[in-house]
Amino acid sequence: MIILKSADLSRRRFTNIVVPVCEKKSVTAEAKLAALVDDVLSLPEFEGKEDDVLMRYSTGGIKADRLIFLGLGKAKQVDEEGLRRMSAKGVRRALELGQSKVSIVMPDIETLKIDRDRQVFAVIEGALMANHLFHRYRSKKASKVKPLVAIEVLIARNEVNRLRAVAEKAVMLVTGSLLARDWVSTPPMDKIPEKFAAMVEKSLEEVSIPVEIKDHKELANMHFGAMLGVAMGSDSPARLVVADYHPEGATKTVVLVGKGVTYDSGGLNLKPADGLKDMKSDMAGAAAVAGTLYNVGQLRPDVRVVGVMPLVENMPSGKALRVGDVLKSHSGKTIEVGNTDAEGRLILADALSWAAKTYKPDLMIDLATLTGACVVALGQDIAGVFANDDKLAKAITLSSDRVHERCWPLPMPEDYKVHLKSEIADIANVAGHRWGGATTAALFLSEFVGKSRWAHIDIAGPAFTHKDSPYIRPGGTGFGVRLLCDLLFDEESALKI
Ligand code: BES
Ligand code: ZN
Ligand code: ZN
């Protein structure tokens, strides 16, 4: 629970107070605390650099069990990401100490160059994301750490009322990311298409977003031949989840499409052991779309937002799709399968062309853990952006910087389409070589979006991690939810729908 409180430290008792400190500079207006910070800054082991931490039990007249001083780095360089990391580290320190409460001092408004609302927003985001644990699969005995029950943010008394709305919004928007994280972290046996579809439906019901789940028979009637081709090898049948937030009077429509391969074994082009390891995360695009729709259900903007999530499991078996098979996609285009491990683009081909035709969106964005090549190009922390509109690509990268879900634009040169030629069908699902794999995958998708204004975000790198960082633990990262929410709904977004 997030509580905004006045930073008047003389009035009551605290258990744990987190005090951010800039490099050689106190950033707190509270007199007693400022004196303590000066004290701490005179010690050789704490300079206020990023990652500096110092704990004090003797609290110089402040009634607190512990003070946790955290370095924020140079005052002029502090940004929202620095604030997210600071509050996250504070929460994690309290968790490690077995505490149930923490109070985080908001750095002083005069000294930082970011808008106050965004500062508070970032501090709450970092704190809540750090307080989230995925312990559903640990036995009771093994999971000793429990999330904090209360996180206070200490601000000036006259700000408390004004910032309440900001705090509420931050709490709201974090929820979608945390849902997406949990879905991605869930073992693949527990999220086969049917089960994952039900989980998404249940969550979106909570926020009054209508969900339709299309089964195999309906998908066959809809001519989803490419998607059903991928599902052939699995004992778990495919599902298409469609979540439609349609407010009265909406004049614009945004469609979000997410790749939902609940497990990608590669199919008959079976992945090697290393490649199989993280493939429960191959539905992270769908998870991000569902998480975003959850936030939409709380925010209730005045645009129509449709989430389209094709869910399949890609497995090898006697019934599996073969290399050499030709599939007839929903668009009517035939696709020769050159590699069964390039399954994401097959399910997206049907989802994209169906969504473009059905909703005639003003904007369509897909998120997909689509290619290893994108991870080779940009590393594990940065997603690739492909768009048929430069302004859209620019708006995405600007939002991505702000929320620190980083993206970088990559090209879709028309002449590279020759690589996707098939000898017998309209198009092949893979190029004849591996060069520029993220680009050829995006070019393949571009053949199925019609005339829609469209962007594709390849999140193969950042969707899942084994690294522990202040507000993202190993597992699903929820990448894409905060990005899409900033892009579509933040006043400062550069996007015009
Ligand atoms: N799901 C994978 C892409 C992936 C790789 C996601 C690593 C996350 C981490 C995708 O379905 C795939 O297997 N792509 C192939 C395409 C190739 C066969 C053209 C790849 O990237 O190797
Ligand atoms: Zn694959
Ligand atoms: Zn895949």
Coordinates of N, CA, C and O in Angstrom, one line a residue, residues 251-414:
T251 N -13.7 8.1 -31.1 CA -13.5 8.3 -32.5 C -12.3 7.7 -33.1 O -12.1 7.6 -34.3
K252 N -11.4 7.2 -32.2 CA -10.1 6.6 -32.7 C -10.0 5.2 -32.1 O -10.5 4.9 -31.1
T253 N -9.4 4.3 -32.9 CA -9.2 2.9 -32.5 C -7.7 2.5 -32.6 O -7.1 2.8 -33.6
V254 N -7.2 2.0 -31.5 CA -5.9 1.4 -31.4 C -6.0 -0.1 -31.3 O -6.7 -0.6 -30.4
V255 N -5.2 -0.8 -32.1 CA -5.2 -2.3 -31.9 C -3.8 -2.7 -31.4 O -2.8 -2.2 -32.0
L256 N -3.7 -3.5 -30.4 CA -2.5 -4.0 -29.9 C -2.5 -5.5 -30.1 O -3.4 -6.2 -29.6
V257 N -1.4 -6.0 -30.7 CA -1.4 -7.4 -31.0 C -0.1 -8.0 -30.3 O 0.9 -7.4 -30.3
G258 N -0.3 -9.1 -29.6 CA 0.9 -9.7 -28.8 C 1.1 -11.1 -29.2 O 0.1 -11.9 -29.1
K259 N 2.3 -11.5 -29.5 CA 2.7 -12.9 -29.8 C 2.5 -13.7 -28.5 O 3.1 -13.4 -27.4
G260 N 1.7 -14.8 -28.6 CA 1.5 -15.6 -27.4 C 1.8 -17.0 -27.6 O 0.9 -17.9 -27.6
V261 N 3.1 -17.3 -27.8 CA 3.5 -18.7 -27.9 C 3.8 -19.2 -26.5 O 4.8 -18.8 -25.9
T262 N 2.9 -20.0 -25.9 CA 3.0 -20.3 -24.5 C 4.2 -21.2 -24.2 O 4.7 -21.2 -23.1
Y263 N 4.7 -21.9 -25.2 CA 6.0 -22.5 -25.2 C 6.5 -22.7 -26.6 O 5.8 -23.3 -27.4
D264 N 7.8 -22.3 -26.8 CA 8.3 -22.4 -28.2 C 9.5 -23.4 -28.1 O 10.6 -23.1 -27.8
S265 N 9.1 -24.7 -28.5 CA 10.2 -25.7 -28.5 C 10.9 -25.6 -29.9 O 12.0 -26.3 -30.1
G266 N 10.4 -24.9 -30.8 CA 10.9 -24.8 -32.2 C 10.1 -25.7 -33.1 O 10.2 -25.5 -34.3
G267 N 9.3 -26.6 -32.6 CA 8.6 -27.6 -33.4 C 9.6 -28.6 -34.0 O 10.6 -29.0 -33.3
L268 N 9.3 -29.1 -35.2 CA 10.3 -30.1 -35.8 C 11.7 -29.5 -35.9 O 12.7 -30.2 -35.8
N269 N 11.8 -28.2 -36.1 CA 13.1 -27.6 -36.1 C 13.4 -27.3 -34.6 O 13.6 -26.2 -34.1
L270 N 13.5 -28.4 -33.8 CA 13.6 -28.4 -32.4 C 14.8 -27.6 -32.0 O 15.9 -27.7 -32.5
K271 N 14.6 -26.7 -31.0 CA 15.7 -25.9 -30.4 C 16.7 -26.8 -29.7 O 16.3 -27.8 -29.0
P272 N 18.0 -26.4 -29.6 CA 18.9 -27.1 -28.8 C 18.7 -26.8 -27.3 O 17.9 -25.8 -27.0
A273 N 19.3 -27.5 -26.4 CA 19.0 -27.4 -24.9 C 19.0 -25.9 -24.5 O 18.1 -25.5 -23.8
D274 N 20.0 -25.2 -24.8 CA 20.1 -23.8 -24.4 C 19.0 -22.9 -24.9 O 18.5 -22.0 -24.2
G275 N 18.6 -23.2 -26.1 CA 17.5 -22.4 -26.7 C 16.2 -22.7 -26.1 O 15.3 -21.8 -26.1
L276 N 16.0 -23.9 -25.5 CA 14.7 -24.2 -24.9 C 14.5 -23.5 -23.6 O 13.3 -23.3 -23.1
K277 N 15.6 -23.2 -22.9 CA 15.6 -22.9 -21.5 C 14.5 -21.8 -21.1 O 13.8 -21.9 -20.2
D278 N 14.5 -20.7 -21.9 CA 13.7 -19.6 -21.5 C 12.4 -19.4 -22.4 O 11.7 -18.4 -22.3
M279 N 12.0 -20.5 -23.1 CA 11.0 -20.3 -24.1 C 9.5 -20.3 -23.5 O 8.6 -20.2 -24.2
K280 N 9.4 -20.4 -22.2 CA 8.1 -20.1 -21.6 C 7.8 -18.6 -21.7 O 6.7 -18.2 -21.6
S281 N 8.9 -17.8 -22.0 CA 8.7 -16.4 -22.1 C 8.2 -16.0 -23.5 O 8.1 -14.8 -23.8
D282 N 7.9 -16.9 -24.4 CA 7.6 -16.6 -25.8 C 6.1 -16.0 -25.9 O 5.7 -15.8 -27.0
M283 N 5.5 -15.9 -24.8 CA 4.1 -15.2 -24.8 C 4.2 -13.9 -24.2 O 3.2 -13.3 -23.8
A284 N 5.4 -13.3 -24.1 CA 5.6 -12.0 -23.4 C 4.9 -10.9 -24.1 O 4.4 -9.9 -23.5
G285 N 4.8 -11.0 -25.4 CA 4.1 -10.0 -26.2 C 2.6 -9.9 -25.8 O 2.0 -8.9 -25.5
A286 N 2.0 -11.1 -25.8 CA 0.6 -11.2 -25.4 C 0.4 -10.8 -23.9 O -0.6 -10.1 -23.6
A287 N 1.4 -11.1 -23.1 CA 1.3 -10.7 -21.7 C 1.3 -9.2 -21.5 O 0.6 -8.6 -20.8
A288 N 2.2 -8.6 -22.3 CA 2.3 -7.1 -22.3 C 1.0 -6.4 -22.8 O 0.5 -5.4 -22.3
V289 N 0.4 -7.0 -23.8 CA -0.8 -6.5 -24.4 C -2.0 -6.6 -23.3 O -2.7 -5.7 -23.0
A290 N -2.0 -7.8 -22.7 CA -3.1 -8.0 -21.7 C -2.8 -7.1 -20.5 O -3.8 -6.5 -19.9
G291 N -1.6 -6.9 -20.1 CA -1.3 -6.0 -18.9 C -1.7 -4.6 -19.3 O -2.2 -3.9 -18.4
T292 N -1.4 -4.2 -20.5 CA -1.8 -2.8 -21.0 C -3.3 -2.7 -20.9 O -3.8 -1.7 -20.5
L293 N -4.0 -3.7 -21.4 CA -5.5 -3.6 -21.4 C -6.0 -3.5 -20.0 O -7.0 -2.8 -19.7
Y294 N -5.3 -4.2 -19.0 CA -5.7 -4.1 -17.6 C -5.6 -2.6 -17.2 O -6.5 -2.1 -16.5
N295 N -4.5 -2.0 -17.5 CA -4.3 -0.6 -17.2 C -5.4 0.3 -17.9 O -5.9 1.2 -17.3
V296 N -5.7 -0.1 -19.1 CA -6.7 0.7 -19.9 C -8.0 0.6 -19.1 O -8.8 1.6 -19.0
G297 N -8.3 -0.6 -18.6 CA -9.6 -0.8 -17.9 C -9.7 0.1 -16.6 O -10.8 0.5 -16.2
Q298 N -8.5 0.4 -16.1 CA -8.5 1.3 -14.9 C -8.5 2.8 -15.3 O -9.2 3.6 -14.7
L299 N -7.7 3.1 -16.3 CA -7.6 4.5 -16.8 C -8.8 5.0 -17.5 O -9.2 6.2 -17.4
R300 N -9.5 4.1 -18.2 CA -10.6 4.4 -19.0 C -10.5 5.7 -19.9 O -11.2 6.7 -19.8
P301 N -9.5 5.6 -20.9 CA -9.3 6.7 -21.8 C -10.5 6.8 -22.8 O -11.4 5.9 -22.8
D302 N -10.5 7.8 -23.7 CA -11.6 8.0 -24.6 C -11.4 7.4 -26.0 O -12.1 7.6 -26.9
V303 N -10.3 6.6 -26.1 CA -10.1 5.9 -27.4 C -10.4 4.4 -27.2 O -10.3 3.9 -26.1
R304 N -10.8 3.8 -28.4 CA -11.1 2.4 -28.3 C -9.7 1.7 -28.4 O -8.9 2.0 -29.2
V305 N -9.5 0.7 -27.5 CA -8.3 -0.1 -27.5 C -8.7 -1.5 -27.6 O -9.4 -2.1 -26.7
V306 N -8.2 -2.2 -28.6 CA -8.5 -3.6 -28.8 C -7.2 -4.4 -28.6 O -6.2 -4.1 -29.3
G307 N -7.2 -5.4 -27.8 CA -6.0 -6.3 -27.6 C -6.3 -7.6 -28.3 O -7.3 -8.2 -28.0
V308 N -5.4 -8.0 -29.1 CA -5.5 -9.3 -29.9 C -4.4 -10.2 -29.6 O -3.2 -9.8 -29.8
M309 N -4.7 -11.3 -29.0 CA -3.6 -12.2 -28.5 C -3.8 -13.6 -29.0 O -4.5 -14.4 -28.5
P310 N -3.0 -13.9 -30.1 CA -3.0 -15.3 -30.6 C -2.2 -16.2 -29.7 O -1.0 -15.9 -29.5
L311 N -2.8 -17.3 -29.2 CA -2.1 -18.2 -28.2 C -1.9 -19.6 -28.8 O -2.9 -20.2 -29.2
V312 N -0.7 -20.1 -28.9 CA -0.4 -21.4 -29.4 C 0.7 -22.0 -28.6 O 1.5 -21.2 -28.0
E313 N 0.9 -23.3 -28.7 CA 2.1 -23.9 -28.2 C 2.8 -24.6 -29.4 O 2.1 -25.2 -30.2
N314 N 4.1 -24.3 -29.5 CA 4.8 -24.8 -30.7 C 5.6 -26.1 -30.3 O 6.6 -26.0 -29.6
M315 N 5.1 -27.2 -30.7 CA 5.6 -28.5 -30.3 C 5.9 -29.5 -31.4 O 5.2 -29.4 -32.5
P316 N 6.9 -30.4 -31.3 CA 7.1 -31.4 -32.3 C 6.3 -32.6 -32.0 O 6.1 -32.9 -30.8
S317 N 5.8 -33.3 -33.0 CA 5.0 -34.5 -32.8 C 4.7 -35.1 -34.1 O 5.0 -34.5 -35.2
G318 N 4.0 -36.2 -34.2 CA 3.6 -36.8 -35.4 C 2.6 -36.0 -36.2 O 2.3 -36.3 -37.3
K319 N 2.0 -35.0 -35.5 CA 1.0 -34.2 -36.1 C 1.5 -32.8 -36.4 O 0.7 -31.9 -36.9
A320 N 2.8 -32.6 -36.2 CA 3.3 -31.3 -36.2 C 3.5 -30.8 -37.7 O 3.6 -31.5 -38.6
L321 N 3.5 -29.5 -37.8 CA 3.8 -28.7 -39.0 C 5.2 -29.2 -39.5 O 6.1 -29.3 -38.7
R322 N 5.2 -29.4 -40.8 CA 6.5 -29.9 -41.4 C 7.2 -28.7 -42.1 O 6.6 -27.8 -42.6
V323 N 8.5 -28.8 -42.3 CA 9.3 -27.9 -43.1 C 8.9 -28.3 -44.6 O 9.0 -29.4 -44.9
G324 N 8.4 -27.3 -45.3 CA 8.0 -27.6 -46.7 C 6.5 -27.5 -46.8 O 5.9 -27.4 -47.9
D325 N 5.7 -27.6 -45.7 CA 4.3 -27.4 -45.7 C 4.0 -26.0 -46.2 O 4.7 -25.0 -46.0
V326 N 2.8 -25.9 -46.8 CA 2.3 -24.5 -47.3 C 1.0 -24.2 -46.5 O 0.1 -25.1 -46.6
L327 N 0.9 -23.1 -45.9 CA -0.3 -22.7 -45.1 C -1.0 -21.6 -45.8 O -0.4 -20.7 -46.4
K328 N -2.3 -21.6 -45.7 CA -3.1 -20.5 -46.3 C -3.5 -19.6 -45.1 O -4.2 -20.0 -44.2
S329 N -3.0 -18.4 -45.2 CA -3.2 -17.4 -44.1 C -4.6 -16.8 -44.2 O -5.2 -16.8 -45.3
H330 N -5.0 -16.1 -43.1 CA -6.3 -15.4 -43.1 C -6.4 -14.4 -44.3 O -7.4 -14.2 -44.9
S331 N -5.2 -13.8 -44.6 CA -5.2 -12.7 -45.7 C -5.4 -13.3 -47.0 O -5.7 -12.6 -48.0
G332 N -5.3 -14.6 -47.1 CA -5.4 -15.3 -48.5 C -4.0 -15.6 -49.0 O -3.9 -16.5 -49.9
K333 N -3.0 -15.0 -48.5 CA -1.6 -15.3 -49.0 C -1.2 -16.6 -48.5 O -1.5 -17.0 -47.4
T334 N -0.5 -17.4 -49.4 CA 0.0 -18.7 -49.0 C 1.4 -18.5 -48.5 O 2.2 -17.7 -49.0
I335 N 1.8 -19.3 -47.5 CA 3.1 -19.2 -46.8 C 3.8 -20.6 -46.8 O 3.3 -21.6 -46.3
E336 N 5.0 -20.6 -47.4 CA 5.8 -21.9 -47.4 C 6.6 -21.8 -46.1 O 7.2 -20.9 -45.8
V337 N 6.5 -23.0 -45.3 CA 7.2 -23.0 -44.1 C 8.7 -23.5 -44.3 O 8.9 -24.6 -44.7
G338 N 9.6 -22.6 -44.1 CA 11.0 -22.9 -44.3 C 11.7 -23.4 -43.0 O 12.7 -24.0 -43.0
N339 N 11.0 -23.0 -41.9 CA 11.5 -23.3 -40.6 C 10.4 -23.2 -39.6 O 9.7 -22.2 -39.5
T340 N 10.1 -24.3 -38.9 CA 9.0 -24.3 -37.9 C 9.3 -23.5 -36.7 O 8.3 -23.2 -35.9
D341 N 10.5 -23.1 -36.5 CA 10.9 -22.3 -35.3 C 10.6 -20.8 -35.6 O 10.6 -20.0 -34.7
A342 N 10.3 -20.5 -36.8 CA 9.8 -19.1 -37.1 C 8.3 -19.1 -37.1 O 7.6 -18.7 -38.1
E343 N 7.8 -19.4 -35.9 CA 6.3 -19.6 -35.8 C 5.6 -18.3 -35.3 O 4.4 -18.2 -35.6
G344 N 6.4 -17.4 -34.7 CA 5.7 -16.2 -34.2 C 5.1 -15.4 -35.3 O 4.0 -14.9 -35.3
R345 N 5.9 -15.3 -36.4 CA 5.4 -14.5 -37.5 C 4.2 -15.1 -38.2 O 3.4 -14.4 -38.8
L346 N 4.1 -16.5 -38.1 CA 2.9 -17.1 -38.7 C 1.6 -16.8 -37.9 O 0.6 -16.5 -38.5
I347 N 1.7 -16.9 -36.6 CA 0.5 -16.5 -35.8 C 0.2 -15.1 -35.9 O -1.0 -14.7 -35.9
L348 N 1.2 -14.2 -36.0 CA 1.0 -12.8 -36.1 C 0.4 -12.4 -37.4 O -0.4 -11.5 -37.5
A349 N 0.8 -13.1 -38.5 CA 0.3 -12.8 -39.8 C -1.2 -12.9 -39.8 O -1.9 -12.0 -40.3
D350 N -1.8 -13.9 -39.2 CA -3.2 -14.1 -39.2 C -3.9 -13.0 -38.2 O -4.8 -12.4 -38.6
A351 N -3.2 -12.8 -37.1 CA -3.8 -11.9 -36.1 C -3.8 -10.5 -36.7 O -4.8 -9.7 -36.5
L352 N -2.7 -10.1 -37.3 CA -2.6 -8.7 -37.8 C -3.5 -8.5 -39.0 O -4.2 -7.4 -39.0
S353 N -3.6 -9.4 -39.9 CA -4.5 -9.1 -41.1 C -6.0 -9.2 -40.7 O -6.8 -8.3 -41.1
W354 N -6.3 -10.1 -39.7 CA -7.7 -10.1 -39.2 C -8.0 -8.8 -38.5 O -9.1 -8.2 -38.7
A355 N -7.1 -8.4 -37.6 CA -7.4 -7.1 -36.8 C -7.4 -5.9 -37.7 O -8.3 -5.0 -37.5
A356 N -6.6 -5.8 -38.7 CA -6.6 -4.7 -39.6 C -7.9 -4.6 -40.4 O -8.5 -3.5 -40.5
K357 N -8.4 -5.8 -40.8 CA -9.6 -5.8 -41.6 C -10.8 -5.6 -40.7 O -11.8 -4.8 -41.0
T358 N -10.8 -6.2 -39.5 CA -12.0 -6.1 -38.6 C -12.2 -4.7 -38.0 O -13.3 -4.2 -37.9
Y359 N -11.1 -4.1 -37.5 CA -11.2 -2.9 -36.8 C -10.8 -1.6 -37.5 O -11.0 -0.5 -37.0
K360 N -10.2 -1.8 -38.7 CA -9.7 -0.6 -39.4 C -9.0 0.4 -38.5 O -9.5 1.6 -38.4
P361 N -8.0 0.0 -37.7 CA -7.5 0.8 -36.7 C -6.8 2.1 -37.2 O -6.2 2.1 -38.3
D362 N -6.8 3.1 -36.4 CA -6.0 4.3 -36.7 C -4.5 4.1 -36.4 O -3.6 4.7 -36.9
L363 N -4.3 3.1 -35.6 CA -2.9 2.7 -35.2 C -2.9 1.2 -34.8 O -3.8 0.8 -34.0
M364 N -1.9 0.5 -35.2 CA -1.8 -0.9 -34.8 C -0.3 -1.1 -34.4 O 0.6 -0.8 -35.1
I365 N -0.1 -1.7 -33.2 CA 1.2 -2.0 -32.7 C 1.3 -3.5 -32.3 O 0.4 -3.9 -31.5
D366 N 2.3 -4.2 -32.7 CA 2.5 -5.5 -32.2 C 3.7 -5.6 -31.4 O 4.7 -4.9 -31.6
L367 N 3.7 -6.5 -30.4 CA 4.8 -6.8 -29.5 C 5.1 -8.3 -29.6 O 4.2 -9.1 -29.4
A368 N 6.3 -8.6 -29.8 CA 6.6 -10.0 -30.0 C 8.1 -10.4 -29.7 O 9.0 -9.6 -30.0
T369 N 8.2 -11.5 -29.0 CA 9.6 -12.0 -28.8 C 9.9 -12.8 -30.0 O 9.8 -14.0 -30.1
L370 N 10.3 -12.0 -31.1 CA 10.2 -12.6 -32.4 C 11.5 -13.2 -32.9 O 11.5 -14.3 -33.5
T371 N 12.7 -12.6 -32.6 CA 13.9 -13.1 -33.2 C 15.1 -13.1 -32.3 O 15.3 -12.1 -31.6
G372 N 15.9 -14.1 -32.3 CA 17.2 -14.1 -31.6 C 18.1 -13.1 -32.3 O 18.9 -12.5 -31.6
A373 N 17.9 -12.8 -33.6 CA 18.7 -11.9 -34.3 C 18.6 -10.5 -33.7 O 19.6 -9.7 -33.7
C374 N 17.4 -10.1 -33.2 CA 17.2 -8.8 -32.6 C 18.1 -8.7 -31.3 O 18.6 -7.6 -31.0
V375 N 18.2 -9.8 -30.6 CA 19.0 -9.8 -29.4 C 20.5 -9.7 -29.7 O 21.3 -9.0 -29.0
V376 N 20.9 -10.3 -30.8 CA 22.3 -10.2 -31.3 C 22.5 -8.7 -31.7 O 23.6 -8.2 -31.3
A377 N 21.6 -8.1 -32.3 CA 21.8 -6.7 -32.8 C 21.8 -5.7 -31.6 O 22.7 -4.8 -31.6
L378 N 20.9 -5.8 -30.7 CA 20.7 -4.8 -29.7 C 21.0 -5.2 -28.2 O 21.0 -4.4 -27.3
G379 N 21.3 -6.5 -28.0 CA 21.6 -6.9 -26.7 C 20.3 -7.3 -25.9 O 19.2 -7.1 -26.5
Q380 N 20.4 -7.7 -24.7 CA 19.3 -8.2 -24.0 C 18.4 -7.1 -23.4 O 17.3 -7.4 -22.9
D381 N 18.8 -5.9 -23.3 CA 18.0 -4.9 -22.6 C 17.3 -3.9 -23.6 O 16.6 -3.0 -23.1
I382 N 17.5 -4.0 -24.9 CA 16.9 -3.1 -25.8 C 16.1 -3.8 -26.8 O 16.5 -4.7 -27.5
A383 N 14.8 -3.3 -27.0 CA 14.0 -3.8 -28.0 C 14.2 -3.2 -29.4 O 14.6 -2.0 -29.4
G384 N 13.8 -3.8 -30.5 CA 13.9 -3.3 -31.8 C 12.6 -2.7 -32.2 O 11.6 -3.4 -32.0
V385 N 12.6 -1.5 -32.9 CA 11.3 -1.0 -33.3 C 11.3 -0.9 -34.9 O 12.3 -0.3 -35.4
F386 N 10.3 -1.3 -35.5 CA 10.1 -1.3 -36.9 C 8.7 -0.6 -37.1 O 7.8 -1.0 -36.5
A387 N 8.7 0.4 -38.0 CA 7.4 1.1 -38.3 C 7.3 1.6 -39.7 O 8.3 1.9 -40.3
N388 N 6.1 1.6 -40.2 CA 5.9 2.2 -41.5 C 5.6 3.7 -41.5 O 5.0 4.2 -42.4
D389 N 6.0 4.3 -40.4 CA 5.7 5.7 -40.1 C 6.8 6.2 -39.2 O 6.9 5.8 -38.0
D390 N 7.7 7.1 -39.7 CA 8.9 7.5 -38.9 C 8.5 8.3 -37.6 O 9.1 8.1 -36.6
K391 N 7.4 9.0 -37.7 CA 7.0 9.8 -36.5 C 6.5 8.8 -35.4 O 6.8 9.1 -34.2
L392 N 5.9 7.8 -35.8 CA 5.4 6.8 -34.8 C 6.7 6.1 -34.2 O 6.7 6.0 -32.9
A393 N 7.7 5.8 -35.0 CA 8.9 5.1 -34.4 C 9.5 6.1 -33.5 O 10.0 5.7 -32.4
K394 N 9.6 7.4 -33.8 CA 10.2 8.4 -33.0 C 9.4 8.5 -31.6 O 10.0 8.6 -30.6
A395 N 8.1 8.5 -31.7 CA 7.3 8.7 -30.5 C 7.6 7.5 -29.6 O 7.6 7.6 -28.4
I396 N 7.7 6.3 -30.2 CA 8.0 5.1 -29.4 C 9.3 5.2 -28.7 O 9.4 4.9 -27.5
T397 N 10.3 5.6 -29.4 CA 11.6 5.7 -28.7 C 11.7 6.8 -27.7 O 12.3 6.6 -26.6
L398 N 10.9 7.9 -27.9 CA 10.9 8.9 -26.8 C 10.2 8.4 -25.6 O 10.7 8.6 -24.5
S399 N 9.1 7.7 -25.7 CA 8.4 7.1 -24.6 C 9.3 6.1 -23.9 O 9.4 6.0 -22.7
S400 N 10.0 5.3 -24.7 CA 10.8 4.2 -24.2 C 11.9 4.8 -23.3 O 12.3 4.2 -22.3
D401 N 12.5 6.0 -23.7 CA 13.5 6.6 -22.8 C 12.9 7.0 -21.5 O 13.5 6.8 -20.4
R402 N 11.7 7.6 -21.5 CA 11.1 8.1 -20.3 C 10.8 7.0 -19.3 O 11.0 7.1 -18.1
V403 N 10.3 5.9 -19.8 CA 9.9 4.8 -18.9 C 11.1 3.8 -18.6 O 11.0 2.9 -17.9
H404 N 12.2 4.0 -19.4 CA 13.3 3.2 -19.4 C 13.0 1.7 -19.7 O 13.5 0.8 -19.1
E405 N 12.1 1.6 -20.7 CA 11.9 0.3 -21.4 C 12.5 0.6 -22.8 O 11.8 1.1 -23.7
R406 N 13.8 0.4 -22.9 CA 14.5 1.0 -24.1 C 14.2 0.3 -25.4 O 14.1 -0.9 -25.5
C407 N 14.1 1.1 -26.5 CA 13.8 0.7 -27.8 C 14.8 1.4 -28.8 O 15.2 2.5 -28.5
W408 N 15.1 0.8 -29.9 CA 15.9 1.4 -30.9 C 15.4 1.1 -32.3 O 15.0 -0.1 -32.5
P409 N 15.3 2.1 -33.1 CA 14.7 1.8 -34.5 C 15.6 1.0 -35.4 O 16.8 1.2 -35.4
L410 N 15.0 0.1 -36.1 CA 15.8 -0.7 -37.1 C 15.0 -0.6 -38.4 O 13.8 -0.3 -38.5
P411 N 15.7 -0.8 -39.5 CA 15.1 -0.6 -40.9 C 14.3 -1.7 -41.4 O 14.5 -2.9 -41.1
M412 N 13.4 -1.4 -42.4 CA 12.7 -2.4 -43.1 C 12.8 -2.0 -44.6 O 11.8 -1.6 -45.3
P413 N 14.0 -2.3 -45.2 CA 14.2 -1.9 -46.6 C 13.4 -2.8 -47.5 O 13.4 -4.0 -47.4
E414 N 12.6 -2.1 -48.4 CA 11.7 -2.8 -49.3 C 12.5 -3.9 -50.1 O 12.0 -5.0 -50.3

